Amino acid sequence: MHYIKKEFEEAIKNIDNNEALKQLKAQFLGKKGRVTELFKRISDLGNEQKKEFGKNINQLKSYIENAIKEKQTQINEFVKRKSLEEESIDITLPSRVSNFGAIHPITKTIIEIEDIFKSMGFDVETGYEIEYDKYNFELLNIPKEHPARDMQDTFYINDNVVLRTHTSPTQVRVMQKKNPPVMFISPGKVYRRDSDITHSPMFHQIEGLLIDKDIHFSDLKGVLSEFLRMFFGDVPVRFRPSYFPFTEPSAEVDIGCIICKGKGCRVCSHTGYLEVLGCGMVHPNVLRNVNYPKDYNGFAFGLGVERFAMLKYGIDNIKLFFENDVRFLKQFSF
Ligand code: DAH
């Protein structure tokens, strides 16, 4: 009997799963099990021995039963612990990288310019991308057949309708709607038949208009110089006489070349200066066309957003803005 106990102890030691434990139980306590076989031998014994033998078998039986129960608990706990470990979240794992969208560099530049003018008290207005010839040209003092029309290669939809070539028609639209004083900028898309590394058939402009009493060229100079310094940093600013049909006098504004710091390079055509915007005092004909009272006057300006973005971020090809190459656009996600 002793050897059966030993045998059992040896066997149970190595058992680590329910299936094997079940087999072990059958092997010792099942119908043909080792312990059950012992009971069968009782009938061969004398009365005295029977008692003693029976007692021993019962002890062995309950010893084995308890050991199996205990093993069962151990196995259950082990299985539970293992599944908890496997299912638990590993907080040391690096997270999956999310791809965040970013604002397009053109939009970013528009927002930045808007913020500067808003801080000076300008409103923001919008116009129409498909415009009447009348608004794009005539009311801005550019009659049909006027040579100034050649300055802007136009997409005509029909004789009277164009894709606007500049944001200037918004000046007329707003002045027809609102009495003076007015003070706003107006960003938007414009279209010209033009395409090379600095020109795209669709690009963005920001128009500006300020109409009030007693506005002088010095106001124009002050506002634009301050704006350019806020956008580009501390750069030299110069005003050059120019011509636009809707302003008189007109000027073009240059900043000291931010690439070569005025020494002269390929970008500034060795002049040390970069042209960045057009401006002037609003032509009396334009004010008359919108029936503004005679004691009001003001200034206007227009700038190309792509040019501002290219200069500020050192981009040498305008196409990069419209190809939507994520590797390029990602560089502006700050
Ligand atoms: N509309 C002009 C252009 O596209 C830019 C411009 C020049 C706008 C002078 C103005 C201005 O308002 O006063 O070339």
Tab-separated table of C-alpha atoms and ligand atoms in Angstrom:
chain	number	residue	atom	x	y	z
A	1	MET	CA	0.000	0.000	0.000
A	2	HIS	CA	2.869	2.179	0.817
A	3	TYR	CA	4.292	1.881	-2.689
A	4	ILE	CA	0.961	2.997	-4.198
A	5	LYS	CA	1.148	6.180	-2.168
A	6	LYS	CA	4.718	6.746	-3.317
A	7	GLU	CA	3.777	6.081	-6.901
A	8	PHE	CA	0.914	8.573	-6.639
A	9	GLU	CA	3.134	11.241	-5.101
A	10	GLU	CA	5.690	10.826	-7.889
A	11	ALA	CA	3.014	11.094	-10.560
A	12	ILE	CA	1.142	14.131	-9.220
A	13	LYS	CA	4.349	16.145	-8.853
A	14	ASN	CA	4.695	16.602	-12.590
A	15	ILE	CA	1.088	17.316	-13.364
A	16	ASP	CA	0.283	20.865	-14.509
A	17	ASN	CA	-3.008	20.648	-16.383
A	18	ASN	CA	-6.572	19.477	-15.836
A	19	GLU	CA	-6.513	16.774	-18.489
A	20	ALA	CA	-3.518	14.982	-16.962
A	21	LEU	CA	-5.013	15.341	-13.491
A	22	LYS	CA	-8.238	13.705	-14.658
A	23	GLN	CA	-6.268	10.776	-16.024
A	24	LEU	CA	-4.330	10.453	-12.792
A	25	LYS	CA	-7.575	10.424	-10.814
A	26	ALA	CA	-8.951	7.630	-13.004
A	27	GLN	CA	-5.698	5.730	-12.667
A	28	PHE	CA	-5.936	5.653	-8.864
A	29	LEU	CA	-9.588	6.158	-7.918
A	30	GLY	CA	-11.455	5.031	-11.066
A	31	LYS	CA	-13.373	1.772	-11.410
A	32	LYS	CA	-10.251	-0.124	-12.290
A	33	GLY	CA	-7.949	2.203	-10.392
A	34	ARG	CA	-5.123	1.152	-8.116
A	35	VAL	CA	-6.990	2.020	-4.905
A	36	THR	CA	-10.266	0.492	-6.055
A	37	GLU	CA	-8.382	-2.732	-6.832
A	38	LEU	CA	-7.157	-2.805	-3.218
A	39	PHE	CA	-10.741	-2.809	-1.914
A	40	LYS	CA	-11.376	-5.953	-3.920
A	41	ARG	CA	-8.631	-7.731	-2.022
A	42	ILE	CA	-10.364	-7.217	1.367
A	43	SER	CA	-12.515	-10.335	0.913
A	44	ASP	CA	-9.361	-12.480	0.846
A	45	LEU	CA	-8.367	-11.402	4.346
A	46	GLY	CA	-9.228	-12.577	7.846
A	47	ASN	CA	-11.545	-10.449	10.062
A	48	GLU	CA	-8.797	-8.756	12.078
A	49	GLN	CA	-6.733	-7.905	9.033
A	50	LYS	CA	-9.806	-6.718	7.167
A	51	LYS	CA	-10.394	-3.967	9.699
A	52	GLU	CA	-6.836	-2.750	9.635
A	53	PHE	CA	-6.508	-3.033	5.865
A	54	GLY	CA	-9.841	-1.293	5.251
A	55	LYS	CA	-8.856	1.586	7.482
A	56	ASN	CA	-5.559	1.997	5.643
A	57	ILE	CA	-7.175	1.938	2.225
A	58	ASN	CA	-9.716	4.573	3.285
A	59	GLN	CA	-6.921	6.755	4.588
A	60	LEU	CA	-5.001	6.341	1.351
A	61	LYS	CA	-8.142	7.089	-0.639
A	62	SER	CA	-8.896	10.302	1.185
A	63	TYR	CA	-5.234	11.296	1.074
A	64	ILE	CA	-5.299	10.918	-2.729
A	65	GLU	CA	-8.648	12.732	-3.003
A	66	ASN	CA	-7.350	15.675	-1.005
A	67	ALA	CA	-4.116	15.833	-2.962
A	68	ILE	CA	-6.051	15.868	-6.224
A	69	LYS	CA	-8.366	18.610	-4.947
A	70	GLU	CA	-5.412	20.672	-3.870
A	71	LYS	CA	-3.732	20.167	-7.220
A	72	GLN	CA	-6.969	21.145	-8.930
A	73	THR	CA	-7.025	24.457	-7.030
A	74	GLN	CA	-3.395	25.093	-7.918
A	75	ILE	CA	-4.022	24.440	-11.599
A	76	ASN	CA	-7.118	26.677	-11.629
A	77	GLU	CA	-5.242	29.507	-10.027
A	78	PHE	CA	-2.340	29.104	-12.418
A	79	VAL	CA	-4.663	29.185	-15.441
A	80	LYS	CA	-6.440	32.278	-14.104
A	81	ARG	CA	-3.211	34.145	-13.408
A	82	LYS	CA	-1.822	33.267	-16.832
A	83	SER	CA	-4.904	34.547	-18.683
A	84	LEU	CA	-4.899	37.752	-16.613
A	85	GLU	CA	-1.284	38.321	-17.527
A	86	GLU	CA	-1.917	37.709	-21.205
A	87	GLU	CA	-5.005	39.906	-21.374
A	88	SER	CA	-3.644	42.823	-19.376
A	89	ILE	CA	-2.693	46.059	-21.164
A	90	ASP	CA	1.016	46.671	-21.442
A	91	ILE	CA	1.295	50.349	-20.629
A	92	THR	CA	4.972	50.365	-21.582
A	93	LEU	CA	4.137	49.668	-25.252
A	94	PRO	CA	4.777	52.692	-27.501
A	95	SER	CA	1.492	54.113	-28.800
A	96	ARG	CA	0.463	53.992	-32.430
A	97	VAL	CA	1.520	57.226	-34.127
A	98	SER	CA	-1.457	59.372	-35.137
A	99	ASN	CA	-1.267	61.454	-38.274
A	100	PHE	CA	-2.471	64.941	-37.515
A	101	GLY	CA	-3.558	67.207	-40.309
A	102	ALA	CA	-1.910	70.596	-40.658
A	103	ILE	CA	-2.912	73.959	-42.016
A	104	HIS	CA	-1.771	74.517	-45.617
A	105	PRO	CA	1.096	77.060	-45.853
A	106	ILE	CA	-1.056	79.366	-48.009
A	107	THR	CA	-3.908	79.303	-45.485
A	108	LYS	CA	-1.362	79.794	-42.715
A	109	THR	CA	0.048	82.857	-44.462
A	110	ILE	CA	-3.452	84.286	-45.043
A	111	ILE	CA	-4.321	83.818	-41.356
A	112	GLU	CA	-1.093	85.482	-40.300
A	113	ILE	CA	-1.691	88.497	-42.564
A	114	GLU	CA	-5.329	88.734	-41.468
A	115	ASP	CA	-4.266	88.731	-37.823
A	116	ILE	CA	-1.883	91.639	-38.388
A	117	PHE	CA	-4.517	93.772	-40.144
A	118	LYS	CA	-7.228	92.812	-37.660
A	119	SER	CA	-4.937	94.020	-34.879
A	120	MET	CA	-4.910	97.410	-36.660
A	121	GLY	CA	-8.722	97.483	-36.818
A	122	PHE	CA	-9.367	96.175	-40.363
A	123	ASP	CA	-12.414	93.963	-41.061
A	124	VAL	CA	-12.255	90.898	-43.328
A	125	GLU	CA	-14.566	90.744	-46.388
A	126	THR	CA	-15.011	88.245	-49.220
A	127	GLY	CA	-15.852	88.744	-52.894
A	128	TYR	CA	-16.673	86.514	-55.872
A	129	GLU	CA	-14.267	84.380	-57.898
A	130	ILE	CA	-16.498	84.566	-60.972
A	131	GLU	CA	-17.016	88.272	-61.659
A	132	TYR	CA	-18.614	90.582	-64.139
A	133	ASP	CA	-16.191	92.373	-66.431
A	134	LYS	CA	-17.777	95.528	-65.004
A	135	TYR	CA	-16.503	94.807	-61.474
A	136	ASN	CA	-13.176	93.275	-62.445
A	137	PHE	CA	-12.320	96.170	-64.796
A	138	GLU	CA	-14.748	98.951	-65.675
A	139	LEU	CA	-15.763	100.165	-62.217
A	140	LEU	CA	-12.069	100.059	-61.300
A	141	ASN	CA	-11.341	102.619	-64.006
A	142	ILE	CA	-10.190	100.079	-66.614
A	143	PRO	CA	-12.520	100.612	-69.614
A	144	LYS	CA	-12.842	98.058	-72.421
A	145	GLU	CA	-9.930	98.326	-74.886
A	146	HIS	CA	-7.845	100.132	-72.211
A	147	PRO	CA	-4.172	99.118	-72.568
A	148	ALA	CA	-4.047	98.357	-68.843
A	149	ARG	CA	-6.130	95.239	-69.521
A	150	ASP	CA	-3.019	93.710	-71.042
A	151	MET	CA	-1.407	93.768	-67.588
A	152	GLN	CA	-3.619	90.839	-66.618
A	153	ASP	CA	-4.088	87.855	-68.933
A	154	THR	CA	-7.733	87.053	-68.376
A	155	PHE	CA	-9.845	83.893	-68.498
A	156	TYR	CA	-13.092	85.034	-70.142
A	157	ILE	CA	-16.250	82.976	-69.546
A	158	ASN	CA	-18.138	85.187	-71.990
A	159	ASP	CA	-17.897	88.838	-73.069
A	160	ASN	CA	-19.203	90.061	-69.731
A	161	VAL	CA	-18.064	87.419	-67.263
A	162	VAL	CA	-14.493	86.571	-66.208
A	163	LEU	CA	-12.618	84.598	-63.585
A	164	ARG	CA	-11.475	87.536	-61.497
A	165	THR	CA	-7.874	88.468	-62.229
A	166	HIS	CA	-7.409	90.227	-58.900
A	167	THR	CA	-9.212	90.801	-55.578
A	168	SER	CA	-9.726	94.502	-56.387
A	169	PRO	CA	-13.397	94.049	-57.510
A	170	THR	CA	-14.171	93.389	-53.824
A	171	GLN	CA	-13.357	97.082	-53.203
A	172	VAL	CA	-16.295	98.056	-55.417
A	173	ARG	CA	-18.603	95.347	-54.030
A	174	VAL	CA	-18.040	96.461	-50.433
A	175	MET	CA	-18.268	100.189	-51.192
A	176	GLN	CA	-21.593	99.642	-52.989
A	177	LYS	CA	-22.915	97.898	-49.887
A	178	LYS	CA	-21.481	100.059	-47.106
A	179	ASN	CA	-21.282	103.767	-46.466
A	180	PRO	CA	-17.881	105.240	-45.586
A	181	PRO	CA	-15.770	105.008	-43.527
A	182	VAL	CA	-14.687	101.481	-44.545
A	183	MET	CA	-11.556	99.638	-43.549
A	184	PHE	CA	-11.095	96.028	-44.598
A	185	ILE	CA	-8.885	93.429	-46.198
A	186	SER	CA	-10.174	90.707	-48.503
A	187	PRO	CA	-8.306	87.457	-49.193
A	188	GLY	CA	-9.212	85.079	-52.015
A	189	LYS	CA	-8.386	83.133	-55.161
A	190	VAL	CA	-7.654	84.900	-58.448
A	191	TYR	CA	-6.979	83.541	-61.957
A	192	ARG	CA	-4.641	84.460	-64.789
A	193	ARG	CA	-3.367	82.762	-67.930
A	194	ASP	CA	0.126	82.457	-66.602
A	195	SER	CA	2.272	79.506	-65.546
A	196	ASP	CA	5.961	79.204	-64.620
A	197	ILE	CA	7.985	78.678	-61.427
A	198	THR	CA	6.675	81.900	-59.852
A	199	HIS	CA	3.242	82.069	-61.561
A	200	SER	CA	0.277	79.724	-61.284
A	201	PRO	CA	-3.057	80.068	-63.192
A	202	MET	CA	-4.786	80.158	-59.806
A	203	PHE	CA	-3.205	82.019	-56.940
A	204	HIS	CA	-4.209	84.060	-53.902
A	205	GLN	CA	-4.283	87.765	-53.249
A	206	ILE	CA	-5.175	89.943	-50.328
A	207	GLU	CA	-6.800	93.260	-51.112
A	208	GLY	CA	-6.897	96.154	-48.676
A	209	LEU	CA	-9.005	99.308	-48.641
A	210	LEU	CA	-9.300	102.169	-46.216
A	211	ILE	CA	-11.689	105.059	-46.937
A	212	ASP	CA	-12.261	107.899	-44.495
A	213	LYS	CA	-11.921	111.676	-44.296
A	214	ASP	CA	-8.461	113.248	-44.618
A	215	ILE	CA	-6.476	110.177	-45.541
A	216	HIS	CA	-2.989	110.892	-46.816
A	217	PHE	CA	-0.218	109.021	-48.571
A	218	SER	CA	1.626	109.083	-45.232
A	219	ASP	CA	-1.200	106.950	-43.723
A	220	LEU	CA	-0.681	104.428	-46.498
A	221	LYS	CA	3.064	104.408	-45.920
A	222	GLY	CA	2.654	104.055	-42.164
A	223	VAL	CA	0.169	101.168	-42.301
A	224	LEU	CA	2.029	99.172	-44.978
A	225	SER	CA	5.496	99.713	-43.477
A	226	GLU	CA	4.233	98.555	-40.101
A	227	PHE	CA	2.500	95.530	-41.658
A	228	LEU	CA	5.641	94.492	-43.591
A	229	ARG	CA	7.794	94.758	-40.503
A	230	MET	CA	5.298	92.720	-38.485
A	231	PHE	CA	5.274	90.011	-41.167
A	232	PHE	CA	8.909	89.876	-42.316
A	233	GLY	CA	10.697	91.288	-39.280
A	234	ASP	CA	12.919	94.343	-39.260
A	235	VAL	CA	13.501	94.873	-43.003
A	236	PRO	CA	14.058	98.059	-45.024
A	237	VAL	CA	10.884	99.166	-46.879
A	238	ARG	CA	10.812	101.417	-49.942
A	239	PHE	CA	7.989	102.910	-52.025
A	240	ARG	CA	8.524	103.281	-55.786
A	241	PRO	CA	6.255	105.289	-58.101
A	242	SER	CA	4.182	103.007	-60.323
A	243	TYR	CA	0.942	102.853	-62.255
A	244	PHE	CA	-2.426	101.228	-61.542
A	245	PRO	CA	-5.620	102.500	-63.182
A	246	PHE	CA	-7.564	102.419	-59.875
A	247	THR	CA	-5.098	104.449	-57.815
A	248	GLU	CA	-3.494	107.858	-58.229
A	249	PRO	CA	-0.736	108.281	-57.252
A	250	SER	CA	0.275	104.599	-57.339
A	251	ALA	CA	3.290	102.873	-55.873
A	252	GLU	CA	4.982	99.535	-55.653
A	253	VAL	CA	6.497	98.523	-52.350
A	254	ASP	CA	9.824	96.733	-52.022
A	255	ILE	CA	11.482	95.192	-48.995
A	256	GLY	CA	15.225	94.664	-48.600
A	257	CYS	CA	15.988	91.195	-49.994
A	258	ILE	CA	15.600	88.760	-47.104
A	259	ILE	CA	17.722	86.141	-48.876
A	260	CYS	CA	20.939	88.194	-49.364
A	261	LYS	CA	20.133	90.969	-46.861
A	262	GLY	CA	20.401	93.595	-49.602
A	263	LYS	CA	23.775	92.547	-51.021
A	264	GLY	CA	22.286	91.371	-54.333
A	265	CYS	CA	21.472	87.800	-55.370
A	266	ARG	CA	19.598	85.752	-57.998
A	267	VAL	CA	16.263	86.044	-56.139
A	268	CYS	CA	16.338	89.877	-56.102
A	269	SER	CA	17.919	90.075	-59.594
A	270	HIS	CA	20.954	91.702	-57.929
A	271	THR	CA	18.965	94.789	-56.932
A	272	GLY	CA	18.988	94.105	-53.181
A	273	TYR	CA	15.215	94.649	-53.115
A	274	LEU	CA	12.115	92.474	-53.588
A	275	GLU	CA	8.818	93.827	-54.880
A	276	VAL	CA	6.043	92.670	-52.547
A	277	LEU	CA	2.902	94.724	-53.181
A	278	GLY	CA	1.053	97.352	-55.187
A	279	CYS	CA	-0.794	100.263	-53.651
A	280	GLY	CA	-1.943	103.838	-54.045
A	281	MET	CA	-4.495	106.505	-53.192
A	282	VAL	CA	-7.899	105.387	-54.494
A	283	HIS	CA	-8.587	107.038	-57.866
A	284	PRO	CA	-11.399	109.658	-57.721
A	285	ASN	CA	-13.156	107.850	-60.613
A	286	VAL	CA	-13.483	104.692	-58.491
A	287	LEU	CA	-15.005	106.647	-55.595
A	288	ARG	CA	-17.348	108.383	-58.036
A	289	ASN	CA	-18.392	105.023	-59.528
A	290	VAL	CA	-19.717	103.934	-56.124
A	291	ASN	CA	-21.245	107.353	-55.342
A	292	TYR	CA	-19.100	108.044	-52.297
A	293	PRO	CA	-19.293	111.648	-50.990
A	294	LYS	CA	-16.556	113.994	-52.230
A	295	ASP	CA	-15.056	114.600	-48.785
A	296	TYR	CA	-14.006	110.928	-48.474
A	297	ASN	CA	-10.814	109.475	-49.873
A	298	GLY	CA	-8.400	106.712	-48.990
A	299	PHE	CA	-5.848	104.171	-50.000
A	300	ALA	CA	-5.828	100.640	-51.391
A	301	PHE	CA	-3.305	97.858	-51.740
A	302	GLY	CA	-3.013	94.355	-53.131
A	303	LEU	CA	-0.527	91.581	-52.499
A	304	GLY	CA	0.138	88.032	-53.693
A	305	VAL	CA	-0.061	85.481	-50.892
A	306	GLU	CA	2.127	82.861	-52.641
A	307	ARG	CA	4.903	85.443	-53.023
A	308	PHE	CA	4.717	86.317	-49.326
A	309	ALA	CA	4.798	82.626	-48.351
A	310	MET	CA	7.669	81.851	-50.765
A	311	LEU	CA	9.782	84.684	-49.395
A	312	LYS	CA	9.028	84.003	-45.754
A	313	TYR	CA	9.596	80.227	-45.919
A	314	GLY	CA	12.307	80.181	-48.633
A	315	ILE	CA	10.273	78.241	-51.228
A	316	ASP	CA	11.559	78.533	-54.801
A	317	ASN	CA	8.765	76.914	-56.832
A	318	ILE	CA	5.104	77.996	-56.629
A	319	LYS	CA	3.933	74.540	-57.870
A	320	LEU	CA	4.911	73.036	-54.498
A	321	PHE	CA	1.848	74.715	-52.947
A	322	PHE	CA	-0.569	72.909	-55.255
A	323	GLU	CA	0.962	69.437	-55.719
A	324	ASN	CA	-0.199	68.337	-52.256
A	325	ASP	CA	2.974	66.373	-51.565
A	326	VAL	CA	2.608	65.517	-47.882
A	327	ARG	CA	6.407	65.579	-47.379
A	328	PHE	CA	6.385	69.279	-48.336
A	329	LEU	CA	3.192	70.195	-46.477
A	330	LYS	CA	4.291	68.428	-43.261
A	331	GLN	CA	7.085	70.947	-42.844
A	332	PHE	CA	4.470	73.591	-42.017
A	333	SER	CA	2.676	71.615	-39.299
A	334	PHE	CA	4.025	73.788	-36.512
B	1	DAH	N1	-4.887	94.541	-58.312
B	1	DAH	C1	-3.459	94.707	-58.521
B	1	DAH	C2	-2.894	93.502	-59.232
B	1	DAH	O1	-3.466	92.460	-59.168
B	1	DAH	C3	-2.781	94.898	-57.214
B	1	DAH	C4	-3.126	96.186	-56.587
B	1	DAH	C5	-2.342	97.317	-56.847
B	1	DAH	C6	-4.224	96.308	-55.773
B	1	DAH	C7	-2.650	98.528	-56.294
B	1	DAH	C8	-4.571	97.551	-55.237
B	1	DAH	C9	-3.756	98.648	-55.498
B	1	DAH	O2	-5.629	97.718	-54.444
B	1	DAH	O3	-4.067	99.830	-54.938
B	1	DAH	O4	-1.851	93.594	-59.816
